[in-house]
Amino acid sequence: MARAAATKGQTRIQREKTEQILEAALEVFARNGYRGATIDQIAEQSGLSKPNILYYFDGKRAIHGELLGRLLDTWLEPLEHLTDDGDPVEEICDYVRRKLEMARDYPRESRLFANEILQGAPHIVDELSGPLKQLTDEKARLINGWIKAGKIAPVDPYHLIFSIWATTQHYADFDVQVQAVLGDKAASRFGAAQAHLEGMYRALLSSKG
Amino acid sequence: MARAAATKGQTRIQREKTEQILEAALEVFARNGYRGATIDQIAEQSGLSKPNILYYFDGKRAIHGELLGRLLDTWLEPLEHLTDDGDPVEEICDYVRRKLEMARDYPRESRLFANEILQGAPHIVDELSGPLKQLTDEKARLINGWIKAGKIAPVDPYHLIFSIWATTQHYADFDVQVQAVLGDKAASRFGAAQAHLEGMYRALLSSKG
DNA sequence: GGATTTTCTGACCATATGGTCAAAATTATG
DNA sequence: CATAATTTTGACCATATGGTCAGAAAATCC
């Protein structure tokens, strides 16, 4: 039997079908939320039968859990790239750009995450107050260092990071609203957003406190 | 029979029970999303029996619809207050403050709205591209006027408004995450957010283009 | 206080949904 | 190619859930 979870010692079929299921599940969970998603929908989306899906995963919860687990790494990655290498303002603007690109290129992942947090993050509370908090603390210290060195304007590093998360993910999570409001201007929404956000964070970080 | 919807010609009991149900439903829908919410949960939360709830509303959808309808007015209100009265920067900062206060004082409403948008706004697409778009267009013109008059720095008014929505609602919709990351600093999150956001939008709007 | 209207409830129904299982079909393996 | 292991499926099951309904309980009206 399969009942995958580990990524080692799997047959080709196991690997392929597992990915196939996760791809379909991402689509379905992102569109309908956890409760709104059904195994039947995942089955249809993936082209597999329901029992076949349950042959590879120990239930709906397990599929969702696997998706969230993988997602979190992807999610933390852009923030990890925030380092002391170049100019602080450019570093942060780069981070904003990467996050916005993720919202544009991986909206389903963003929505999956948003859904989970909105419901109180029942499945990933530990990851939030563990890895996510640690990484954020680390980057907050980095930003505080820049402030103390007078390289950027004094801002609350945590709320700066929250602002970046909020403003970038907004374009994935609330895309319907963005498109409805922009109307025929919607096509260029990501380009315009990039320009606006870069200007905003540049102004904030370069302002004279 | 009752089957309320109109707010006219109702008995005292009808008005009371209707409110009771909506209050409970707001709690349940905000916490679990539309699909995740059950009439039984609303029944328990409100202290009424399931059939009794269905005596006042034509089904789950109708309860949700009524909530969303009322919510939209509340939602648009702060933006309507954005007028040409005082100093533009102060006007916008006031708007930010009001929105943040709403996130703090009415997080359930914010989550209900966020849930709906995340799912593609199936029940309120018309309101988004209708009233919401109109109001946003109007305020965007107002902001553009300020820019042309040289009263604030040149920014894309639509994306400025999106930023304000995103950064303020974030503290309601993603509260679990915010609290997890802030840890013991979480208690003062709204005060800190207010200071940070005011500083951010002030810097943006006062920046020399 | 009795009739009438409104409100409420227990019992019930139909469907959706997560999940199981034995057996069939397929794919390695020797 | 025969055997063993893996993969797939149709048929089911148990439960949850939205919703109905006839009649009971309250409230209102005359």
Coordinates of C-alpha atoms in Angstrom, one line a residue, chain A residues 1-194:
Chain A
M1 CA 0.0 0.0 0.0
A2 CA 1.0 3.6 -0.5
R3 CA -0.5 6.2 1.9
A4 CA 2.2 8.6 0.9
A5 CA 3.6 11.3 3.1
A6 CA 7.3 10.6 3.0
T7 CA 9.0 11.6 -0.3
K8 CA 11.5 8.7 -0.2
G9 CA 11.3 5.2 -1.6
Q10 CA 8.3 5.9 -3.8
T11 CA 7.5 4.4 -7.1
R12 CA 7.2 6.6 -10.1
I13 CA 3.4 6.2 -10.1
Q14 CA 3.2 7.2 -6.5
R15 CA 5.2 10.3 -7.1
E16 CA 3.2 11.3 -10.1
K17 CA -0.2 10.6 -8.7
T18 CA 0.6 12.3 -5.4
E19 CA 1.6 15.5 -7.3
Q20 CA -1.4 15.2 -9.5
I21 CA -3.7 15.0 -6.4
L22 CA -1.9 17.9 -4.7
E23 CA -2.1 20.1 -7.8
A24 CA -5.9 19.5 -8.0
A25 CA -6.4 19.9 -4.3
L26 CA -4.6 23.2 -4.3
E27 CA -7.0 24.4 -7.0
V28 CA -10.0 23.2 -5.1
F29 CA -9.0 24.2 -1.6
A30 CA -7.9 27.7 -2.8
R31 CA -11.2 28.3 -4.5
N32 CA -13.5 26.8 -1.9
G33 CA -11.7 26.8 1.4
Y34 CA -11.2 23.7 3.5
R35 CA -14.8 23.0 4.4
G36 CA -16.0 24.1 1.0
A37 CA -13.8 21.7 -0.8
T38 CA -14.9 18.1 -1.3
I39 CA -12.9 15.0 -2.2
D40 CA -15.2 14.5 -5.1
Q41 CA -14.2 17.9 -6.5
I42 CA -10.5 17.0 -6.1
A43 CA -11.3 13.7 -7.8
E44 CA -12.9 15.4 -10.7
Q45 CA -10.2 18.1 -11.0
S46 CA -7.4 15.5 -10.9
G47 CA -9.1 13.0 -13.1
L48 CA -8.8 10.3 -10.5
S49 CA -11.5 8.4 -8.6
K50 CA -12.3 9.3 -5.0
P51 CA -11.2 5.9 -3.6
N52 CA -8.0 6.2 -5.6
I53 CA -7.3 9.6 -3.9
L54 CA -7.9 8.0 -0.5
Y55 CA -5.4 5.3 -1.5
Y56 CA -2.7 7.9 -1.6
F57 CA -3.7 10.1 1.3
D58 CA -5.2 9.3 4.7
G59 CA -8.2 11.6 4.1
K60 CA -9.1 15.1 3.3
R61 CA -7.3 16.5 6.3
A62 CA -4.0 14.8 5.2
I63 CA -4.1 16.3 1.7
H64 CA -4.7 19.7 3.1
G65 CA -2.0 19.3 5.7
E66 CA 0.5 18.2 3.1
L67 CA -0.3 21.3 1.0
L68 CA 0.0 23.6 3.9
G69 CA 3.3 22.1 5.0
R70 CA 4.9 22.6 1.6
L71 CA 3.4 26.0 1.3
L72 CA 4.9 27.3 4.4
D73 CA 8.5 26.8 3.1
T74 CA 7.6 28.6 -0.1
W75 CA 6.0 31.3 2.0
L76 CA 9.0 31.9 4.2
E77 CA 11.5 31.9 1.3
P78 CA 11.2 35.5 0.1
L79 CA 11.6 36.8 3.6
E80 CA 14.7 34.7 4.1
H81 CA 16.3 36.5 1.1
L82 CA 16.1 39.7 3.1
T83 CA 19.7 40.0 4.1
D84 CA 22.4 42.6 5.0
D85 CA 24.0 42.4 1.6
G86 CA 23.1 45.5 -0.3
D87 CA 21.4 48.8 0.4
P88 CA 18.7 48.4 3.0
V89 CA 16.0 50.3 1.0
E90 CA 16.8 48.2 -2.1
E91 CA 16.7 45.1 0.0
I92 CA 13.2 45.8 1.3
C93 CA 12.0 47.0 -2.1
D94 CA 13.3 43.7 -3.5
Y95 CA 11.4 41.8 -0.9
V96 CA 8.2 43.7 -1.8
R97 CA 8.7 42.9 -5.4
R98 CA 9.3 39.2 -4.8
K99 CA 6.2 39.0 -2.6
L100 CA 4.1 40.8 -5.2
E101 CA 5.4 38.4 -7.9
M102 CA 4.3 35.5 -5.7
A103 CA 0.9 37.0 -5.4
R104 CA 0.7 37.3 -9.2
D105 CA 2.2 34.0 -10.1
Y106 CA 0.9 31.8 -7.2
P107 CA -2.5 33.2 -6.2
R108 CA -3.8 29.8 -5.3
E109 CA -1.1 29.3 -2.7
S110 CA -1.8 32.8 -1.3
R111 CA -5.5 32.1 -1.0
L112 CA -5.0 28.7 0.6
F113 CA -2.9 30.4 3.2
A114 CA -5.3 33.3 3.6
N115 CA -8.2 30.8 4.1
E116 CA -6.3 29.0 6.7
I117 CA -5.4 32.1 8.7
L118 CA -8.9 33.5 8.4
Q119 CA -10.3 30.3 10.0
G120 CA -7.9 30.8 12.9
A121 CA -5.0 28.8 11.4
P122 CA -6.3 25.6 13.1
H123 CA -3.7 23.4 11.4
I124 CA -0.6 25.6 11.5
V125 CA -0.8 27.6 14.7
D126 CA 2.5 25.9 15.8
E127 CA 4.2 26.9 12.6
L128 CA 3.1 30.5 13.0
S129 CA 4.4 30.9 16.6
G130 CA 7.4 28.7 15.8
P131 CA 9.3 29.0 12.5
L132 CA 7.4 32.1 11.2
K133 CA 7.8 34.0 14.5
Q134 CA 11.5 33.1 14.6
L135 CA 12.2 34.2 11.1
T136 CA 10.2 37.4 11.6
D137 CA 12.1 38.1 14.8
E138 CA 15.4 37.6 13.1
K139 CA 14.5 40.0 10.2
A140 CA 13.1 42.5 12.7
R141 CA 16.5 42.6 14.4
L142 CA 18.1 43.1 11.0
I143 CA 15.8 46.0 10.2
N144 CA 16.3 47.5 13.7
G145 CA 20.1 47.4 13.0
W146 CA 19.6 49.4 9.8
I147 CA 17.6 51.9 11.8
K148 CA 20.2 52.2 14.5
A149 CA 22.8 52.7 11.8
G150 CA 20.7 55.5 10.4
K151 CA 20.4 53.7 7.1
I152 CA 16.6 53.8 7.0
A153 CA 13.9 55.9 8.7
P154 CA 12.8 54.6 12.1
V155 CA 9.8 52.3 11.7
D156 CA 8.4 49.4 13.7
P157 CA 9.9 46.5 11.9
Y158 CA 7.1 44.1 12.7
H159 CA 4.4 46.3 11.4
L160 CA 6.5 47.2 8.4
I161 CA 6.6 43.5 7.6
F162 CA 2.9 43.2 8.2
S163 CA 2.3 46.0 5.8
I164 CA 4.3 44.3 3.2
W165 CA 2.5 41.1 3.7
A166 CA -0.9 42.8 3.6
T167 CA -0.3 45.0 0.6
T168 CA 1.2 42.3 -1.6
Q169 CA -1.1 39.4 -0.7
H170 CA -4.1 41.7 -1.1
Y171 CA -3.6 41.5 -4.9
A172 CA -4.0 37.7 -4.8
D173 CA -6.5 37.2 -2.0
F174 CA -8.9 40.1 -2.9
D175 CA -8.3 40.0 -6.7
V176 CA -12.0 39.9 -7.4
Q177 CA -12.5 43.1 -5.6
V178 CA -9.4 44.7 -7.1
Q179 CA -10.6 43.8 -10.6
A180 CA -14.2 45.0 -9.9
V181 CA -13.0 48.3 -8.7
L182 CA -10.4 48.9 -11.4
G183 CA -12.8 47.9 -14.2
D184 CA -11.0 48.3 -17.5
K185 CA -7.9 49.4 -15.8
A186 CA -7.6 45.9 -14.2
A187 CA -5.3 44.5 -16.8
S188 CA -2.3 46.4 -15.6
R189 CA -3.0 46.0 -11.9
F190 CA 0.2 44.2 -11.0
G191 CA 2.4 46.7 -12.8
A192 CA 0.6 49.6 -11.2
A193 CA 0.7 47.9 -7.8
Q194 CA 4.5 47.3 -8.1

